[in-house]
mmCIF file of C-alpha atoms in Angstrom:
data_model
loop_
_atom_site.group_PDB
_atom_site.id
_atom_site.type_symbol
_atom_site.label_atom_id
_atom_site.label_comp_id
_atom_site.label_asym_id
_atom_site.label_seq_id
_atom_site.Cartn_x
_atom_site.Cartn_y
_atom_site.Cartn_z
ATOM 1 C CA UNK A 1 -188.919 -13.007 30.168
ATOM 2 C CA UNK A 2 -187.464 -9.842 28.155
ATOM 3 C CA UNK A 3 -183.635 -10.114 27.429
ATOM 4 C CA UNK A 4 -182.880 -6.963 29.670
ATOM 5 C CA UNK A 5 -184.365 -8.515 32.861
ATOM 6 C CA UNK A 6 -182.236 -11.861 32.166
ATOM 7 C CA UNK A 7 -179.122 -9.874 31.568
ATOM 8 C CA UNK A 8 -179.746 -7.906 35.015
ATOM 9 C CA UNK A 9 -180.368 -11.176 36.829
ATOM 10 C CA UNK A 10 -177.658 -12.756 35.188
ATOM 11 C CA UNK A 11 -175.172 -9.896 36.306
ATOM 12 C CA UNK A 12 -176.006 -10.222 39.752
ATOM 13 C CA UNK A 13 -176.414 -13.983 40.097
ATOM 14 C CA UNK A 14 -172.745 -13.875 38.935
ATOM 15 C CA UNK A 15 -171.301 -11.626 41.620
ATOM 16 C CA UNK A 16 -173.458 -13.490 44.196
ATOM 17 C CA UNK A 17 -171.760 -16.986 42.637
ATOM 18 C CA UNK A 18 -168.556 -15.303 42.912
ATOM 19 C CA UNK A 19 -168.772 -14.334 46.553
ATOM 20 C CA UNK A 20 -168.801 -10.506 46.167
ATOM 21 C CA UNK A 21 -172.304 -10.524 47.764
ATOM 22 C CA UNK A 22 -174.319 -13.030 49.556
ATOM 23 C CA UNK A 23 -177.854 -11.439 48.184
ATOM 24 C CA UNK A 24 -179.005 -8.898 45.885
ATOM 25 C CA UNK A 25 -182.307 -7.640 44.850
ATOM 26 C CA UNK A 26 -183.691 -5.442 42.014
ATOM 27 C CA UNK A 27 -186.922 -3.812 40.796
ATOM 28 C CA UNK A 28 -187.726 -2.006 37.949
ATOM 29 C CA UNK A 29 -191.230 0.171 37.569
ATOM 30 C CA UNK A 30 -192.151 2.250 34.415
ATOM 31 C CA UNK A 31 -195.301 4.702 34.954
ATOM 32 C CA UNK A 32 -196.214 2.569 38.233
ATOM 33 C CA UNK A 33 -196.001 -1.043 36.348
ATOM 34 C CA UNK A 34 -193.689 -3.190 38.050
ATOM 35 C CA UNK A 35 -191.492 -4.751 35.184
ATOM 36 C CA UNK A 36 -188.834 -6.477 37.329
ATOM 37 C CA UNK A 37 -189.040 -7.635 41.191
ATOM 38 C CA UNK A 38 -186.360 -10.245 41.339
ATOM 39 C CA UNK A 39 -184.232 -11.232 44.510
ATOM 40 C CA UNK A 40 -181.659 -13.900 44.739
ATOM 41 C CA UNK A 41 -178.928 -15.244 47.396
ATOM 42 C CA UNK A 42 -178.957 -15.660 50.732
ATOM 43 C CA UNK A 43 -179.076 -13.590 54.143
ATOM 44 C CA UNK A 44 -175.492 -14.155 55.413
ATOM 45 C CA UNK A 45 -172.535 -15.188 53.396
ATOM 46 C CA UNK A 46 -172.730 -18.384 54.761
ATOM 47 C CA UNK A 47 -174.235 -20.520 51.953
ATOM 48 C CA UNK A 48 -176.583 -22.449 54.296
ATOM 49 C CA UNK A 49 -178.383 -19.557 55.355
ATOM 50 C CA UNK A 50 -181.862 -19.082 54.372
ATOM 51 C CA UNK A 51 -182.796 -17.499 50.875
ATOM 52 C CA UNK A 52 -183.829 -13.944 50.759
ATOM 53 C CA UNK A 53 -187.143 -12.549 48.904
ATOM 54 C CA UNK A 54 -188.286 -9.724 47.453
ATOM 55 C CA UNK A 55 -189.730 -8.602 51.187
ATOM 56 C CA UNK A 56 -186.193 -8.639 52.855
ATOM 57 C CA UNK A 57 -184.933 -5.721 54.427
ATOM 58 C CA UNK A 58 -181.476 -3.903 53.335
ATOM 59 C CA UNK A 59 -179.247 -1.457 55.344
ATOM 60 C CA UNK A 60 -179.239 0.969 52.329
ATOM 61 C CA UNK A 61 -176.453 3.483 53.771
ATOM 62 C CA UNK A 62 -176.406 6.660 52.009
ATOM 63 C CA UNK A 63 -179.654 6.256 50.123
ATOM 64 C CA UNK A 64 -181.044 7.286 53.672
ATOM 65 C CA UNK A 65 -179.565 10.928 53.075
ATOM 66 C CA UNK A 66 -182.177 12.092 50.506
ATOM 67 C CA UNK A 67 -185.003 10.425 52.678
ATOM 68 C CA UNK A 68 -183.901 12.934 55.220
ATOM 69 C CA UNK A 69 -183.527 15.990 53.222
ATOM 70 C CA UNK A 70 -186.957 15.274 51.413
ATOM 71 C CA UNK A 71 -188.241 15.221 54.960
ATOM 72 C CA UNK A 72 -186.528 18.395 56.080
ATOM 73 C CA UNK A 73 -187.830 20.090 52.662
ATOM 74 C CA UNK A 74 -191.205 19.421 54.252
ATOM 75 C CA UNK A 75 -190.060 22.156 57.378
ATOM 76 C CA UNK A 76 -189.108 24.275 54.385
ATOM 77 C CA UNK A 77 -192.710 23.982 52.722
ATOM 78 C CA UNK A 78 -194.399 24.557 56.158
ATOM 79 C CA UNK A 79 -192.190 27.738 56.528
ATOM 80 C CA UNK A 80 -190.538 26.567 59.750
ATOM 81 C CA UNK A 81 -187.123 26.962 58.225
ATOM 82 C CA UNK A 82 -185.746 28.931 55.182
ATOM 83 C CA UNK A 83 -183.224 27.032 53.023
ATOM 84 C CA UNK A 84 -180.943 30.105 52.871
ATOM 85 C CA UNK A 85 -180.913 30.200 57.253
ATOM 86 C CA UNK A 86 -177.466 29.811 58.582
ATOM 87 C CA UNK A 87 -177.032 26.332 60.490
ATOM 88 C CA UNK A 88 -176.036 28.654 63.372
ATOM 89 C CA UNK A 89 -179.394 30.481 63.761
ATOM 90 C CA UNK A 90 -181.052 26.978 65.206
ATOM 91 C CA UNK A 91 -177.721 25.564 66.543
ATOM 92 C CA UNK A 92 -175.618 28.345 67.760
ATOM 93 C CA UNK A 93 -172.517 26.437 68.925
ATOM 94 C CA UNK A 94 -172.082 25.378 65.367
ATOM 95 C CA UNK A 95 -170.860 28.895 64.871
ATOM 96 C CA UNK A 96 -167.325 27.758 66.044
ATOM 97 C CA UNK A 97 -164.383 27.874 63.972
ATOM 98 C CA UNK A 98 -165.726 30.314 61.447
ATOM 99 C CA UNK A 99 -168.625 28.379 60.491
ATOM 100 C CA UNK A 100 -171.236 30.978 61.024
ATOM 101 C CA UNK A 101 -171.860 31.537 57.417
ATOM 102 C CA UNK A 102 -173.053 27.698 56.555
ATOM 103 C CA UNK A 103 -176.308 27.857 54.900
ATOM 104 C CA UNK A 104 -178.940 24.986 55.484
ATOM 105 C CA UNK A 105 -178.938 24.958 51.369
ATOM 106 C CA UNK A 106 -175.001 24.591 51.898
ATOM 107 C CA UNK A 107 -175.826 20.987 54.157
ATOM 108 C CA UNK A 108 -178.465 20.211 51.724
ATOM 109 C CA UNK A 109 -176.115 20.283 48.401
ATOM 110 C CA UNK A 110 -172.401 19.362 49.734
ATOM 111 C CA UNK A 111 -171.139 22.556 49.528
ATOM 112 C CA UNK A 112 -170.973 23.379 53.341
ATOM 113 C CA UNK A 113 -166.950 22.854 53.725
ATOM 114 C CA UNK A 114 -167.591 20.404 56.301
ATOM 115 C CA UNK A 115 -165.903 16.833 56.359
ATOM 116 C CA UNK A 116 -167.754 14.093 55.476
ATOM 117 C CA UNK A 117 -167.512 12.119 58.664
ATOM 118 C CA UNK A 118 -167.294 14.177 62.015
ATOM 119 C CA UNK A 119 -163.747 14.158 63.751
ATOM 120 C CA UNK A 120 -163.292 10.930 65.835
ATOM 121 C CA UNK A 121 -166.663 9.131 64.106
ATOM 122 C CA UNK A 122 -164.472 5.752 64.188
ATOM 123 C CA UNK A 123 -163.512 6.189 67.891
ATOM 124 C CA UNK A 124 -167.382 7.366 68.850
ATOM 125 C CA UNK A 125 -168.578 4.210 66.971
ATOM 126 C CA UNK A 126 -166.430 1.823 69.061
ATOM 127 C CA UNK A 127 -167.704 3.553 72.114
ATOM 128 C CA UNK A 128 -171.386 2.896 71.068
ATOM 129 C CA UNK A 129 -171.950 6.996 71.533
ATOM 130 C CA UNK A 130 -174.889 8.652 71.346
ATOM 131 C CA UNK A 131 -176.056 10.777 68.558
ATOM 132 C CA UNK A 132 -175.137 13.931 70.699
ATOM 133 C CA UNK A 133 -171.331 13.008 70.581
ATOM 134 C CA UNK A 134 -171.674 13.002 67.013
ATOM 135 C CA UNK A 135 -173.570 16.632 66.609
ATOM 136 C CA UNK A 136 -171.029 18.040 69.309
ATOM 137 C CA UNK A 137 -168.233 16.915 67.053
ATOM 138 C CA UNK A 138 -169.587 18.629 64.177
ATOM 139 C CA UNK A 139 -170.068 21.643 65.953
ATOM 140 C CA UNK A 140 -166.312 21.838 66.973
ATOM 141 C CA UNK A 141 -165.351 20.678 63.414
ATOM 142 C CA UNK A 142 -163.187 23.003 60.958
ATOM 143 C CA UNK A 143 -164.427 23.834 57.444
ATOM 144 C CA UNK A 144 -161.973 22.311 54.539
ATOM 145 C CA UNK A 145 -163.148 25.013 52.185
ATOM 146 C CA UNK A 146 -165.349 28.180 52.024
ATOM 147 C CA UNK A 147 -169.173 27.287 51.779
ATOM 148 C CA UNK A 148 -170.602 27.484 48.235
ATOM 149 C CA UNK A 149 -167.064 27.443 46.570
ATOM 150 C CA UNK A 150 -166.810 23.465 46.135
ATOM 151 C CA UNK A 151 -168.893 20.433 46.389
ATOM 152 C CA UNK A 152 -167.621 17.940 48.561
ATOM 153 C CA UNK A 153 -169.619 14.868 50.096
ATOM 154 C CA UNK A 154 -170.391 15.601 53.625
ATOM 155 C CA UNK A 155 -172.332 13.017 55.829
ATOM 156 C CA UNK A 156 -171.919 15.858 58.732
ATOM 157 C CA UNK A 157 -173.955 18.330 56.997
ATOM 158 C CA UNK A 158 -177.013 15.853 56.780
ATOM 159 C CA UNK A 159 -176.289 15.211 60.664
ATOM 160 C CA UNK A 160 -176.746 18.820 61.414
ATOM 161 C CA UNK A 161 -180.030 18.860 59.292
ATOM 162 C CA UNK A 162 -181.488 16.100 61.221
ATOM 163 C CA UNK A 163 -180.264 18.125 64.662
ATOM 164 C CA UNK A 164 -182.021 20.996 63.587
ATOM 165 C CA UNK A 165 -185.281 19.096 62.640
ATOM 166 C CA UNK A 166 -185.380 17.785 66.038
ATOM 167 C CA UNK A 167 -184.762 20.736 67.791
ATOM 168 C CA UNK A 168 -187.693 22.806 65.800
ATOM 169 C CA UNK A 169 -190.156 20.198 66.206
ATOM 170 C CA UNK A 170 -189.362 18.414 69.316
ATOM 171 C CA UNK A 171 -189.699 14.836 67.593
ATOM 172 C CA UNK A 172 -186.809 12.442 66.467
ATOM 173 C CA UNK A 173 -185.647 12.509 63.095
ATOM 174 C CA UNK A 174 -186.676 9.116 62.885
ATOM 175 C CA UNK A 175 -190.632 9.787 63.958
ATOM 176 C CA UNK A 176 -190.714 12.541 61.603
ATOM 177 C CA UNK A 177 -189.374 10.269 58.873
ATOM 178 C CA UNK A 178 -191.934 7.814 59.804
ATOM 179 C CA UNK A 179 -194.899 10.332 60.130
ATOM 180 C CA UNK A 180 -194.204 12.653 57.157
ATOM 181 C CA UNK A 181 -192.541 10.564 54.541
ATOM 182 C CA UNK A 182 -192.882 6.615 55.196
ATOM 183 C CA UNK A 183 -196.189 6.352 55.868
ATOM 184 C CA UNK A 184 -198.123 8.624 53.709
ATOM 185 C CA UNK A 185 -195.776 7.455 51.034
ATOM 186 C CA UNK A 186 -196.980 3.724 51.570
ATOM 187 C CA UNK A 187 -193.594 2.766 52.840
ATOM 188 C CA UNK A 188 -194.641 0.218 55.334
ATOM 189 C CA UNK A 189 -191.239 -1.569 55.139
ATOM 190 C CA UNK A 190 -189.089 1.494 56.011
ATOM 191 C CA UNK A 191 -187.350 2.747 59.344
ATOM 192 C CA UNK A 192 -184.542 4.659 60.380
ATOM 193 C CA UNK A 193 -182.742 2.580 62.491
ATOM 194 C CA UNK A 194 -183.990 -0.853 63.931
ATOM 195 C CA UNK A 195 -187.443 -2.216 63.920
ATOM 196 C CA UNK A 196 -188.376 -5.514 65.761
ATOM 197 C CA UNK A 197 -190.382 -7.072 62.901
ATOM 198 C CA UNK A 198 -187.136 -6.486 60.877
ATOM 199 C CA UNK A 199 -185.754 -9.283 62.843
ATOM 200 C CA UNK A 200 -185.196 -12.553 60.448
ATOM 201 C CA UNK A 201 -185.740 -10.374 57.472
ATOM 202 C CA UNK A 202 -182.522 -8.115 57.285
ATOM 203 C CA UNK A 203 -179.758 -9.150 54.802
ATOM 204 C CA UNK A 204 -176.397 -8.726 56.631
ATOM 205 C CA UNK A 205 -174.100 -5.968 55.392
ATOM 206 C CA UNK A 206 -170.520 -6.870 54.137
ATOM 207 C CA UNK A 207 -167.857 -5.916 56.403
ATOM 208 C CA UNK A 208 -164.131 -6.455 56.595
ATOM 209 C CA UNK A 209 -163.034 -9.548 58.479
ATOM 210 C CA UNK A 210 -161.173 -7.513 61.189
ATOM 211 C CA UNK A 211 -164.688 -6.130 62.340
ATOM 212 C CA UNK A 212 -166.959 -8.726 61.478
ATOM 213 C CA UNK A 213 -167.575 -9.690 65.086
ATOM 214 C CA UNK A 214 -167.188 -6.350 66.422
ATOM 215 C CA UNK A 215 -169.670 -4.488 68.489
ATOM 216 C CA UNK A 216 -170.002 -1.271 66.269
ATOM 217 C CA UNK A 217 -169.688 -2.915 62.674
ATOM 218 C CA UNK A 218 -172.776 -2.183 60.212
ATOM 219 C CA UNK A 219 -174.529 -5.557 61.597
ATOM 220 C CA UNK A 220 -174.093 -4.860 65.439
ATOM 221 C CA UNK A 221 -177.169 -3.982 67.631
ATOM 222 C CA UNK A 222 -175.541 -0.919 68.058
ATOM 223 C CA UNK A 223 -175.237 0.309 64.516
ATOM 224 C CA UNK A 224 -178.512 -1.087 63.786
ATOM 225 C CA UNK A 225 -180.677 0.714 66.403
ATOM 226 C CA UNK A 226 -178.448 4.195 65.948
ATOM 227 C CA UNK A 227 -180.075 5.264 62.968
ATOM 228 C CA UNK A 228 -177.780 7.567 61.516
ATOM 229 C CA UNK A 229 -179.428 10.124 59.489
ATOM 230 C CA UNK A 230 -176.691 9.908 56.893
ATOM 231 C CA UNK A 231 -176.618 6.457 56.418
ATOM 232 C CA UNK A 232 -178.641 4.343 58.691
ATOM 233 C CA UNK A 233 -182.256 3.677 57.095
ATOM 234 C CA UNK A 234 -183.349 0.038 56.491
ATOM 235 C CA UNK A 235 -185.834 -0.680 53.662
ATOM 236 C CA UNK A 236 -186.580 -3.114 50.839
ATOM 237 C CA UNK A 237 -186.837 -2.227 47.098
ATOM 238 C CA UNK A 238 -190.452 -1.824 46.810
ATOM 239 C CA UNK A 239 -190.659 0.938 49.206
ATOM 240 C CA UNK A 240 -187.541 2.824 47.587
ATOM 241 C CA UNK A 241 -189.438 2.669 44.346
ATOM 242 C CA UNK A 242 -192.552 3.944 46.192
ATOM 243 C CA UNK A 243 -190.716 7.104 47.210
ATOM 244 C CA UNK A 244 -189.216 7.883 43.822
ATOM 245 C CA UNK A 245 -192.532 7.269 42.228
ATOM 246 C CA UNK A 246 -194.131 9.903 44.783
ATOM 247 C CA UNK A 247 -191.274 12.293 43.475
ATOM 248 C CA UNK A 248 -192.338 11.386 39.745
ATOM 249 C CA UNK A 249 -196.159 12.126 40.808
ATOM 250 C CA UNK A 250 -195.338 15.577 41.647
ATOM 251 C CA UNK A 251 -195.518 14.624 45.433
ATOM 252 C CA UNK A 252 -198.549 12.148 45.567
ATOM 253 C CA UNK A 253 -198.461 8.532 46.705
ATOM 254 C CA UNK A 254 -199.579 5.624 44.448
ATOM 255 C CA UNK A 255 -202.619 6.014 46.781
ATOM 256 C CA UNK A 256 -203.476 9.209 46.197
ATOM 257 C CA UNK A 257 -202.151 10.993 49.300
ATOM 258 C CA UNK A 258 -200.178 14.156 48.818
ATOM 259 C CA UNK A 259 -196.601 13.759 50.574
ATOM 260 C CA UNK A 260 -194.815 16.903 49.419
ATOM 261 C CA UNK A 261 -196.207 20.005 47.198
ATOM 262 C CA UNK A 262 -195.362 20.230 43.636
ATOM 263 C CA UNK A 263 -193.189 23.158 44.382
ATOM 264 C CA UNK A 264 -191.214 21.198 47.048
ATOM 265 C CA UNK A 265 -190.670 18.435 44.808
ATOM 266 C CA UNK A 266 -189.350 20.712 41.959
ATOM 267 C CA UNK A 267 -186.872 22.228 44.316
ATOM 268 C CA UNK A 268 -185.939 18.879 45.660
ATOM 269 C CA UNK A 269 -185.014 17.857 42.076
ATOM 270 C CA UNK A 270 -183.698 21.027 40.774
ATOM 271 C CA UNK A 271 -180.034 21.676 40.186
ATOM 272 C CA UNK A 272 -179.095 23.794 43.306
ATOM 273 C CA UNK A 273 -175.303 23.702 43.027
ATOM 274 C CA UNK A 274 -175.039 25.471 39.911
ATOM 275 C CA UNK A 275 -176.592 28.554 41.417
ATOM 276 C CA UNK A 276 -173.889 29.022 43.848
ATOM 277 C CA UNK A 277 -171.981 32.043 42.654
ATOM 278 C CA UNK A 278 -168.517 31.356 44.129
ATOM 279 C CA UNK A 279 -168.610 27.572 43.250
ATOM 280 C CA UNK A 280 -165.453 26.474 41.322
ATOM 281 C CA UNK A 281 -165.493 25.547 37.648
ATOM 282 C CA UNK A 282 -164.282 22.090 38.542
ATOM 283 C CA UNK A 283 -167.246 21.523 40.777
ATOM 284 C CA UNK A 284 -169.676 23.047 38.507
ATOM 285 C CA UNK A 285 -168.633 20.609 35.777
ATOM 286 C CA UNK A 286 -168.507 17.741 37.702
ATOM 287 C CA UNK A 287 -171.432 17.841 40.305
ATOM 288 C CA UNK A 288 -174.917 18.587 40.031
ATOM 289 C CA UNK A 289 -177.029 17.786 43.319
ATOM 290 C CA UNK A 290 -180.489 18.653 44.021
ATOM 291 C CA UNK A 291 -181.509 19.156 47.893
ATOM 292 C CA UNK A 292 -179.788 15.762 48.806
ATOM 293 C CA UNK A 293 -180.673 14.044 45.534
ATOM 294 C CA UNK A 294 -177.695 13.598 43.219
ATOM 295 C CA UNK A 295 -178.485 14.605 39.576
ATOM 296 C CA UNK A 296 -177.256 12.698 36.589
ATOM 297 C CA UNK A 297 -174.341 15.228 34.892
ATOM 298 C CA UNK A 298 -174.489 15.683 31.321
ATOM 299 C CA UNK A 299 -171.385 13.617 29.439
ATOM 300 C CA UNK A 300 -169.097 10.895 30.770
ATOM 301 C CA UNK A 301 -170.207 8.041 32.513
ATOM 302 C CA UNK A 302 -172.346 9.745 35.177
ATOM 303 C CA UNK A 303 -173.126 8.667 38.566
ATOM 304 C CA UNK A 304 -175.345 6.168 37.677
ATOM 305 C CA UNK A 305 -174.128 4.886 34.196
ATOM 306 C CA UNK A 306 -173.420 5.995 30.661
ATOM 307 C CA UNK A 307 -177.131 5.207 29.425
ATOM 308 C CA UNK A 308 -178.705 6.679 32.308
ATOM 309 C CA UNK A 309 -180.419 9.988 31.155
ATOM 310 C CA UNK A 310 -179.073 13.138 32.044
ATOM 311 C CA UNK A 311 -182.402 14.242 33.586
ATOM 312 C CA UNK A 312 -182.362 11.495 36.184
ATOM 313 C CA UNK A 313 -182.089 11.817 39.953
ATOM 314 C CA UNK A 314 -181.439 9.439 42.606
ATOM 315 C CA UNK A 315 -178.335 8.302 45.136
ATOM 316 C CA UNK A 316 -176.183 5.477 46.229
ATOM 317 C CA UNK A 317 -174.836 3.667 49.519
ATOM 318 C CA UNK A 318 -171.770 2.142 50.379
ATOM 319 C CA UNK A 319 -173.456 -1.071 51.382
ATOM 320 C CA UNK A 320 -173.889 -1.925 47.843
ATOM 321 C CA UNK A 321 -177.028 0.075 46.964
ATOM 322 C CA UNK A 322 -178.207 2.073 43.951
ATOM 323 C CA UNK A 323 -181.191 3.709 42.880
ATOM 324 C CA UNK A 324 -182.516 6.520 40.455
ATOM 325 C CA UNK A 325 -185.582 8.103 38.332
ATOM 326 C CA UNK A 326 -186.240 9.023 35.349
ATOM 327 C CA UNK A 327 -188.870 11.390 34.971
ATOM 328 C CA UNK A 328 -189.640 11.444 31.115
ATOM 329 C CA UNK A 329 -189.684 8.049 30.698
ATOM 330 C CA UNK A 330 -191.258 7.416 34.402
ATOM 331 C CA UNK A 331 -188.700 4.720 34.774
ATOM 332 C CA UNK A 332 -187.612 3.686 38.655
ATOM 333 C CA UNK A 333 -184.606 1.357 39.121
ATOM 334 C CA UNK A 334 -183.709 -0.074 42.489
ATOM 335 C CA UNK A 335 -180.979 -2.315 43.008
ATOM 336 C CA UNK A 336 -180.054 -3.509 46.811
ATOM 337 C CA UNK A 337 -177.232 -5.786 47.458
ATOM 338 C CA UNK A 338 -174.813 -6.781 50.390
ATOM 339 C CA UNK A 339 -171.774 -5.890 48.485
ATOM 340 C CA UNK A 340 -169.590 -2.883 48.701
ATOM 341 C CA UNK A 341 -170.280 0.020 46.423
ATOM 342 C CA UNK A 342 -166.637 1.061 46.147
ATOM 343 C CA UNK A 343 -166.085 -2.730 44.662
ATOM 344 C CA UNK A 344 -169.590 -3.592 43.064
ATOM 345 C CA UNK A 345 -170.511 -0.021 41.749
ATOM 346 C CA UNK A 346 -169.526 -0.824 38.097
ATOM 347 C CA UNK A 347 -172.021 -3.826 38.357
ATOM 348 C CA UNK A 348 -174.570 -1.878 39.834
ATOM 349 C CA UNK A 349 -174.475 0.665 37.216
ATOM 350 C CA UNK A 350 -174.136 -1.782 34.475
ATOM 351 C CA UNK A 351 -177.195 -2.981 35.641
ATOM 352 C CA UNK A 352 -178.734 0.299 35.376
ATOM 353 C CA UNK A 353 -177.505 0.895 32.206
ATOM 354 C CA UNK A 354 -179.101 -2.298 30.671
ATOM 355 C CA UNK A 355 -182.521 -1.206 32.065
ATOM 356 C CA UNK A 356 -182.039 2.521 30.673
ATOM 357 C CA UNK A 357 -180.818 1.386 27.473
ATOM 358 C CA UNK A 358 -184.040 -0.875 26.988
ATOM 359 C CA UNK A 359 -186.692 1.574 28.640
ATOM 360 C CA UNK A 360 -185.264 5.303 28.730
ATOM 361 C CA UNK A 361 -184.891 5.646 24.833
#
């Protein structure tokens, strides 16, 4: 085994041994060739629980977001919506409290001014509330800043995109993701929310001790099936790699099926934030977003690690997940764990740096 692979596995195994996570899986591909496909640890933090494998399913949290925005981009591709339409055009009640000028592009690029989570988010989860309650709260929310002037990460904007997609098509966002993105991309182990065949294959997400037996945490039946468009997808490393490979292939799956038109892929992966005329200098220097895909910035450690090229795109998730792809070298990197990104982000970036240093020169 190559040295870089051993280093990555050792990094992850050390964190498993330390109890920071019970499981980790990593997959690295280059131009379609699988270079590393490894999984270690157990499904639960109880060491006596079964060992995971490379087919094991993880809750990927916010890596869900670019899946949803890519699906939404197909509505733009089909001419059903325009990225510069207002949200209120499709959801009139959203215009409350001065939000009438927020555009779909603002929601796609985190420049909407919406809060990250809707007001009352935790209470809704504790009540096992339906998605409609979250949408109503987003419609009643107040902006934190004028749209297009700052970049501030917002799950609420992704929620509204999903609501618009459902109102336009009459199909749930999970149906659309399955039909338009997952199936044509060959992502047979991916679903927004829960699927019965995931039973016995899902890795427990790490939650705080106080919430572990709760009826609303990430491992609850409620949350598993809820299918939050901002963070509720379940999948494995191979399927995420398939989606990134579709992007690298200009919208075509490994099986040769066209999923996106080339122009749609370019729009998804082009810096859309810098085109905002009112964007603050601070945001312009620190943030770079395609449509839902986070782009690696020039200088500094970047979102994915200092060795990852500035042309890379990807996303991370709070449940301890990170993925990126580099168009020039054709490298796809996926690491899924059940640690927490706030605590384990440096480990995941370090693994990405090792891969990038070896393969993206």
